[in-house]
PDB file of C-alpha atoms in Angstrom:
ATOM      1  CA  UNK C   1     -15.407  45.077  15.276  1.00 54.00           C
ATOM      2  CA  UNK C   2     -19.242  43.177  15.757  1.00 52.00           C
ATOM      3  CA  UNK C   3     -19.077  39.465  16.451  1.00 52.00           C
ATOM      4  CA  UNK C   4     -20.200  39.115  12.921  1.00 50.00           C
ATOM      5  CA  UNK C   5     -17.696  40.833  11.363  1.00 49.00           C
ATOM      6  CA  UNK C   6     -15.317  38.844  13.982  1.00 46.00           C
ATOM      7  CA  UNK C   7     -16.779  35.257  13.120  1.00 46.00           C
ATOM      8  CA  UNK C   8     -16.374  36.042   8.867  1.00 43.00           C
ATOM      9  CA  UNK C   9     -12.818  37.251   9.938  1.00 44.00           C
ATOM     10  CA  UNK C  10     -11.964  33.908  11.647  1.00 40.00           C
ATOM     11  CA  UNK C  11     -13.820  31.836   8.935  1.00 43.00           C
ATOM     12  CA  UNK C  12     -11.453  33.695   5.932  1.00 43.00           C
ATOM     13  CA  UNK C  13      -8.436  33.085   7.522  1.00 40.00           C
ATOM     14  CA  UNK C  14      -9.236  29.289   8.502  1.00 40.00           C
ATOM     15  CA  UNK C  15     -10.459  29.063   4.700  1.00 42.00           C
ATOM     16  CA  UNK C  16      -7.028  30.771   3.589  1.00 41.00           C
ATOM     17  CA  UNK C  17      -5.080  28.368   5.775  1.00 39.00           C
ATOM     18  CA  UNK C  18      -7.054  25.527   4.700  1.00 37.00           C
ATOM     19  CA  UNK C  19      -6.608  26.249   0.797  1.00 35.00           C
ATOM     20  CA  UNK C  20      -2.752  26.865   1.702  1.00 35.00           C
ATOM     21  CA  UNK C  21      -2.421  23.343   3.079  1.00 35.00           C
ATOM     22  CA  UNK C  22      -4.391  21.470   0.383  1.00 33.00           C
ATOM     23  CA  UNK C  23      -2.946  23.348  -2.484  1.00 35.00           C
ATOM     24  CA  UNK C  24       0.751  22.544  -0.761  1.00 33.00           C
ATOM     25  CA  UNK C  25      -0.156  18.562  -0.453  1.00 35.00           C
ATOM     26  CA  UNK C  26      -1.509  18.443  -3.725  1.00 37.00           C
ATOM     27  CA  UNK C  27       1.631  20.135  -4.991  1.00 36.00           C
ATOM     28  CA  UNK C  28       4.355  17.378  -3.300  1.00 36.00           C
ATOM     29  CA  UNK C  29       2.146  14.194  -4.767  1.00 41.00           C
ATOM     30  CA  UNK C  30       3.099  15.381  -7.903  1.00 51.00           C
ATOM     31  CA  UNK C  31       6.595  15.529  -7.973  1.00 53.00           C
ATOM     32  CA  UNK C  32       8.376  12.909  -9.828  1.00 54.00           C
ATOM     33  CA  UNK C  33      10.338  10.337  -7.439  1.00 62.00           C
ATOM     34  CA  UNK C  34      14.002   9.851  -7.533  1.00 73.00           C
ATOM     35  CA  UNK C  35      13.984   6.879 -10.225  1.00 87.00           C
ATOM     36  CA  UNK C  36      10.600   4.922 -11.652  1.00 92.00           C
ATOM     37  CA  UNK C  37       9.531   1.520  -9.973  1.00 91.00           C
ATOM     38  CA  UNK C  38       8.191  -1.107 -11.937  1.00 92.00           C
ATOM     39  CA  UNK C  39       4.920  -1.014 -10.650  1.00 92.00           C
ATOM     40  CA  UNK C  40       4.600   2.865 -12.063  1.00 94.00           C
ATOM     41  CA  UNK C  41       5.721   1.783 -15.562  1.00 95.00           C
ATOM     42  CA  UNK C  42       4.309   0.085 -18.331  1.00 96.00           C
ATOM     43  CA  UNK C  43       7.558  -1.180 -20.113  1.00 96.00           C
ATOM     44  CA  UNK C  44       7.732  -2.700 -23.557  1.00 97.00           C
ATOM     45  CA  UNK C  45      10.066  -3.291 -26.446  1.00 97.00           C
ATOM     46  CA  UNK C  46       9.726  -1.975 -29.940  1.00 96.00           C
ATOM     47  CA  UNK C  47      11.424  -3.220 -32.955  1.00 96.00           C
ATOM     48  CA  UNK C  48      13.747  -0.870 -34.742  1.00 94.00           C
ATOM     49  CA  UNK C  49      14.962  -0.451 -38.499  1.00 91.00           C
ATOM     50  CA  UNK C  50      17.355  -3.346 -39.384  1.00 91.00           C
ATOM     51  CA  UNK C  51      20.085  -2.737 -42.162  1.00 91.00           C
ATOM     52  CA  UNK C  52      23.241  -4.381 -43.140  1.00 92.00           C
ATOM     53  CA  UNK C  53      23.485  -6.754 -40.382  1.00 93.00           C
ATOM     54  CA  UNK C  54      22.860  -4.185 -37.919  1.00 96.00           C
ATOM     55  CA  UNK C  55      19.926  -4.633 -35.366  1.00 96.00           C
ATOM     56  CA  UNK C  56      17.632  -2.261 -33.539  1.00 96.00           C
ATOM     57  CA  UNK C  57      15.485  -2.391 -30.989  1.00 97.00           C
ATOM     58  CA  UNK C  58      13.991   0.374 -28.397  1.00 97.00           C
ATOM     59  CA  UNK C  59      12.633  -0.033 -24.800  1.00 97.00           C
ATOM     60  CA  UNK C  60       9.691   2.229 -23.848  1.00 98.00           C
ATOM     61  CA  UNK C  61       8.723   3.500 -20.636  1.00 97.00           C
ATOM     62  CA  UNK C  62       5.337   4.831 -19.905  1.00 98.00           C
ATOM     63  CA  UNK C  63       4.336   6.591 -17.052  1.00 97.00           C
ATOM     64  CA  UNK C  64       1.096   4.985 -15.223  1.00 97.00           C
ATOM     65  CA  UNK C  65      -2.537   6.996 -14.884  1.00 97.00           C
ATOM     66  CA  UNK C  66      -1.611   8.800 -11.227  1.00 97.00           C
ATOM     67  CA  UNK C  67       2.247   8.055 -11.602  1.00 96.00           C
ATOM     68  CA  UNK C  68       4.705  10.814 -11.862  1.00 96.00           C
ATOM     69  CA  UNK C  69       8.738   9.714 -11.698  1.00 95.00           C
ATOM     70  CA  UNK C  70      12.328  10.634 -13.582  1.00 95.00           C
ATOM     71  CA  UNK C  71      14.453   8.207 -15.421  1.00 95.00           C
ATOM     72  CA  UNK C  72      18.169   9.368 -15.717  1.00 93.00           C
ATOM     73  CA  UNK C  73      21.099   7.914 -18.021  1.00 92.00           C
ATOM     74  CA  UNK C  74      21.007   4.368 -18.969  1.00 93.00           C
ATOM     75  CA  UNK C  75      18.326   1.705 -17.259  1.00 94.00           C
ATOM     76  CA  UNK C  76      20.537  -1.683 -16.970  1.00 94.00           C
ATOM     77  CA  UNK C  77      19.741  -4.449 -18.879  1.00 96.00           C
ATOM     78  CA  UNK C  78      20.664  -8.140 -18.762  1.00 96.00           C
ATOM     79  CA  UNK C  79      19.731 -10.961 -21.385  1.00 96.00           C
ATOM     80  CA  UNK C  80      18.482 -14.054 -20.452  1.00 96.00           C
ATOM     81  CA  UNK C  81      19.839 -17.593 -22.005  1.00 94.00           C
ATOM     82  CA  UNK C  82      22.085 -15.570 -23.856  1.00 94.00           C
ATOM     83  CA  UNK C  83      25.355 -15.498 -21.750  1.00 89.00           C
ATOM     84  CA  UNK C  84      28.315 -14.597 -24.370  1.00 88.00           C
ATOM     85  CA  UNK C  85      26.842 -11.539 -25.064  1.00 95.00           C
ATOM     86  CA  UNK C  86      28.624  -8.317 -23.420  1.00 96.00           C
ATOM     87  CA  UNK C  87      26.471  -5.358 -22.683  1.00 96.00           C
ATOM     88  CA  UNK C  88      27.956  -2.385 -22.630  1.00 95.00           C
ATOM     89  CA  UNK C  89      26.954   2.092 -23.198  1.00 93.00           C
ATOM     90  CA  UNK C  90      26.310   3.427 -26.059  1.00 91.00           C
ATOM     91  CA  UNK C  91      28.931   5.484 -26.902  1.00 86.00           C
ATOM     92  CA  UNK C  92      28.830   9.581 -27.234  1.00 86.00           C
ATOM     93  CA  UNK C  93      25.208   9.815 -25.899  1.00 83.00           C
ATOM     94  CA  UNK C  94      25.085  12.192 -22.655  1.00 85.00           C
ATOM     95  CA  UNK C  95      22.737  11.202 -20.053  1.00 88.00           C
ATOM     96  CA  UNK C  96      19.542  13.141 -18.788  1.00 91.00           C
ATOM     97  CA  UNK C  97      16.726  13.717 -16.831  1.00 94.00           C
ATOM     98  CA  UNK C  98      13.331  12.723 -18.016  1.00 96.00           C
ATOM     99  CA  UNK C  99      10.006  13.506 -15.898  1.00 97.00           C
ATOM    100  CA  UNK C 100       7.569  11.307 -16.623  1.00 97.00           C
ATOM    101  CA  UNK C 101       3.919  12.288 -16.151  1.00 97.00           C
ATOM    102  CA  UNK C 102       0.876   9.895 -16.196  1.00 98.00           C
ATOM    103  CA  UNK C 103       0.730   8.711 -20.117  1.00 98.00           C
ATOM    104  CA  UNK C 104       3.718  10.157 -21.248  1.00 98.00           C
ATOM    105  CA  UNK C 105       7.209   7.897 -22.321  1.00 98.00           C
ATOM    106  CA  UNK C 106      10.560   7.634 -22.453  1.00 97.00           C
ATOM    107  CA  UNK C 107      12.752   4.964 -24.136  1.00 97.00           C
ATOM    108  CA  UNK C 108      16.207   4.020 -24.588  1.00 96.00           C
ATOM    109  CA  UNK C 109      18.067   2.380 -28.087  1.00 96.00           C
ATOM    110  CA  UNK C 110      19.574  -1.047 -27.780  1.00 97.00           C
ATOM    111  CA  UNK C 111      22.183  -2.208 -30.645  1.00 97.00           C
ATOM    112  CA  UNK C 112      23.457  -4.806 -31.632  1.00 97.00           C
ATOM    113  CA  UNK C 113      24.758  -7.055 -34.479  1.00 96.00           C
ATOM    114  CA  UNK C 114      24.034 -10.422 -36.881  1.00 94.00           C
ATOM    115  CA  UNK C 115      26.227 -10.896 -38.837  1.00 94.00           C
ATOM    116  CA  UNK C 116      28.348 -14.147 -38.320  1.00 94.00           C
ATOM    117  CA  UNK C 117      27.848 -17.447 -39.210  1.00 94.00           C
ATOM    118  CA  UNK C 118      24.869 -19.301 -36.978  1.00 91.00           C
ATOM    119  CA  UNK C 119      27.367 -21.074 -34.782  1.00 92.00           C
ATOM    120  CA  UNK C 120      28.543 -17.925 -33.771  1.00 95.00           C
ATOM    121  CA  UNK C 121      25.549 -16.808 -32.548  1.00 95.00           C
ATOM    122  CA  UNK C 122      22.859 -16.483 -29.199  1.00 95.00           C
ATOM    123  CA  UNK C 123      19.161 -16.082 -29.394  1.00 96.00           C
ATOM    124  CA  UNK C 124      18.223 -14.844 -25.816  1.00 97.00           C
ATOM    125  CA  UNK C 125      14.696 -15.510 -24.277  1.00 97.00           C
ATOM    126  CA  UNK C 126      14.324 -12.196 -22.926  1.00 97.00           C
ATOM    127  CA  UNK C 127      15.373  -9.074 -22.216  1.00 97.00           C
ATOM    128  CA  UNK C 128      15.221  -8.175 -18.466  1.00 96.00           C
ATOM    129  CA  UNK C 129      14.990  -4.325 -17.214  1.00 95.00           C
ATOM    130  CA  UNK C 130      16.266  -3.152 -13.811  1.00 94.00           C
ATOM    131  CA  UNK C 131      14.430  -0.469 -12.559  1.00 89.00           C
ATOM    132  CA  UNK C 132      15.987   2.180 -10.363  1.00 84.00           C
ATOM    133  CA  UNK C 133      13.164   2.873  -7.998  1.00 78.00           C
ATOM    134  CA  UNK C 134      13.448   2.935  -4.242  1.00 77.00           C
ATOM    135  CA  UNK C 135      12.289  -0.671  -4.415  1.00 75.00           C
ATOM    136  CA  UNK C 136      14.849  -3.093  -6.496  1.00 66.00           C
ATOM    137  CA  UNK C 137      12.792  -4.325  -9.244  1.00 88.00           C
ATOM    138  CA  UNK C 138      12.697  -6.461 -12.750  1.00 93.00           C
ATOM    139  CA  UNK C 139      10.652  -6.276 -15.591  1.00 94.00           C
ATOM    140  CA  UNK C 140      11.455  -9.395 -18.145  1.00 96.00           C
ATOM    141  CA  UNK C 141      10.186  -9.087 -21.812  1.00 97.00           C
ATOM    142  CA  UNK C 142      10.384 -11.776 -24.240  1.00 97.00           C
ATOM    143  CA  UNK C 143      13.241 -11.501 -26.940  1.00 97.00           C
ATOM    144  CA  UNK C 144      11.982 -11.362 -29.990  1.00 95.00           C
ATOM    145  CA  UNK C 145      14.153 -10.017 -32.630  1.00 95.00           C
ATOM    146  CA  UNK C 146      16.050 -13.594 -33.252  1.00 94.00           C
ATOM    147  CA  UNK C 147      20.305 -13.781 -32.819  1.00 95.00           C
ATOM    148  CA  UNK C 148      22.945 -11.598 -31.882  1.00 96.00           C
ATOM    149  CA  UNK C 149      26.213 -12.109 -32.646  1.00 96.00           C
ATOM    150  CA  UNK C 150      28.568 -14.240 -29.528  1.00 95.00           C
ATOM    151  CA  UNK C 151      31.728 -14.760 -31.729  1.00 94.00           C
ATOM    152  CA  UNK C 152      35.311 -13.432 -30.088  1.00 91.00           C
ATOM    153  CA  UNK C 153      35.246 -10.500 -32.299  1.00 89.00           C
ATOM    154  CA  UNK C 154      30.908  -9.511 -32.071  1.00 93.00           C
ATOM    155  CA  UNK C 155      29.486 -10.063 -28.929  1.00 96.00           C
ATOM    156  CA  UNK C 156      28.080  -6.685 -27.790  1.00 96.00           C
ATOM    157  CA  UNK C 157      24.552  -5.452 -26.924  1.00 97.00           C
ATOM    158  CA  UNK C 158      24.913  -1.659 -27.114  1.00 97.00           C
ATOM    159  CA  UNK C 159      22.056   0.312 -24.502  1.00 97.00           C
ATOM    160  CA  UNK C 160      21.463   3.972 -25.102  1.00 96.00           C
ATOM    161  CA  UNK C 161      20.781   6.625 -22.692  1.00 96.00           C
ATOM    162  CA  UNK C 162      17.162   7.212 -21.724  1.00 96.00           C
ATOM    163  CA  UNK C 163      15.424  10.075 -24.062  1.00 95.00           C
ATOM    164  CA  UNK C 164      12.433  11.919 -23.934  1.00 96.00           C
ATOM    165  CA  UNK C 165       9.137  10.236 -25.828  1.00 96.00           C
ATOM    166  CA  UNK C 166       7.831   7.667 -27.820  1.00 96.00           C
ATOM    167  CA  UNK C 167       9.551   4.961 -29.364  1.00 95.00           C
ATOM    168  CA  UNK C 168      10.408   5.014 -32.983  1.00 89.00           C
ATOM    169  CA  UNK C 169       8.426   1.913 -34.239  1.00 76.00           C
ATOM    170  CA  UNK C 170       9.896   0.554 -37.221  1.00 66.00           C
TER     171      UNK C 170
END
């Protein structure tokens, strides 16, 4: 074999190996990571269809430009200035795995009821979303959807499971 020949030899497999190891980097950024952090979502809350006393209301996760992470089962919840109010599963809904890509969402139901008389009931300031991230962090939205009910017998907030796209605006 010339020198040539040798040097192009050389230079082809330093390319290959080259290509290998960018292709391979560029691979592992985008894998989704174990849980979304705040900082990689845009979060909001979308009115549902109300009916017969019953209330609806969805949070929506979008993925940031550049961010790619999963969501599984139920993100907790808490409500804020609203302290009678139990939160508790939706019931029958299985939980899953959503990858989210940059632009792309993910939301899960909440439920509740408003029904009893105005004594009997709490009108939260907000709504307040625990991410499960590698970092521990809080998103809090302003409640807007007026009372739920706090009486002995209707006191729930019922959060679904996390699904696959958009939001169903009402």
């Amino acid at each position: 074999m010339s020198k040539k020949n040798a040097g192009f030899a050389v230079a082809a497999v330093l390319g290959a190996a080259l290509t290998t190891v960018s292709l391979s980097t560029g691979a592992a950024s985008a894998m989704p990571s174990e849980g979304c952090d705040a900082s990689q979502l845009t979060t909001t809350i979308v009115p549902g269809s109300p009916g017969a006393g019953q209330r609806y209301a969805e949070i929506q996760f979008t993925a940031k430009d550049g961010q790619y992470c999963q969501l599984k089962g139920s993100v907790p919840v808490t409500l804020d200035g609203a302290p009678g109010i139990t939160i508790e599963p939706e019931a029958g809904q299985p939980d899953q795995v959503v990858h989210l890509r940059p632009g792309t969402s993910a939301h899960q139901s909440l439920h509740w009821s408003a029904i009893e008389a105005r004594g009997d009931q709490a009108t939260p300031s907000g709504v307040t979303v625990h991410t499960p991230g590698t970092q521990a962090q809080t998103v809090t939205l302003p409640w807007q959807f007026g009372e739920l009910d706090a009486s002995a017998e209707a006191h729930t907030l019922n959060v679904g499971t996390v699904q696959e796209g958009p939001a169903d605006a009402a």
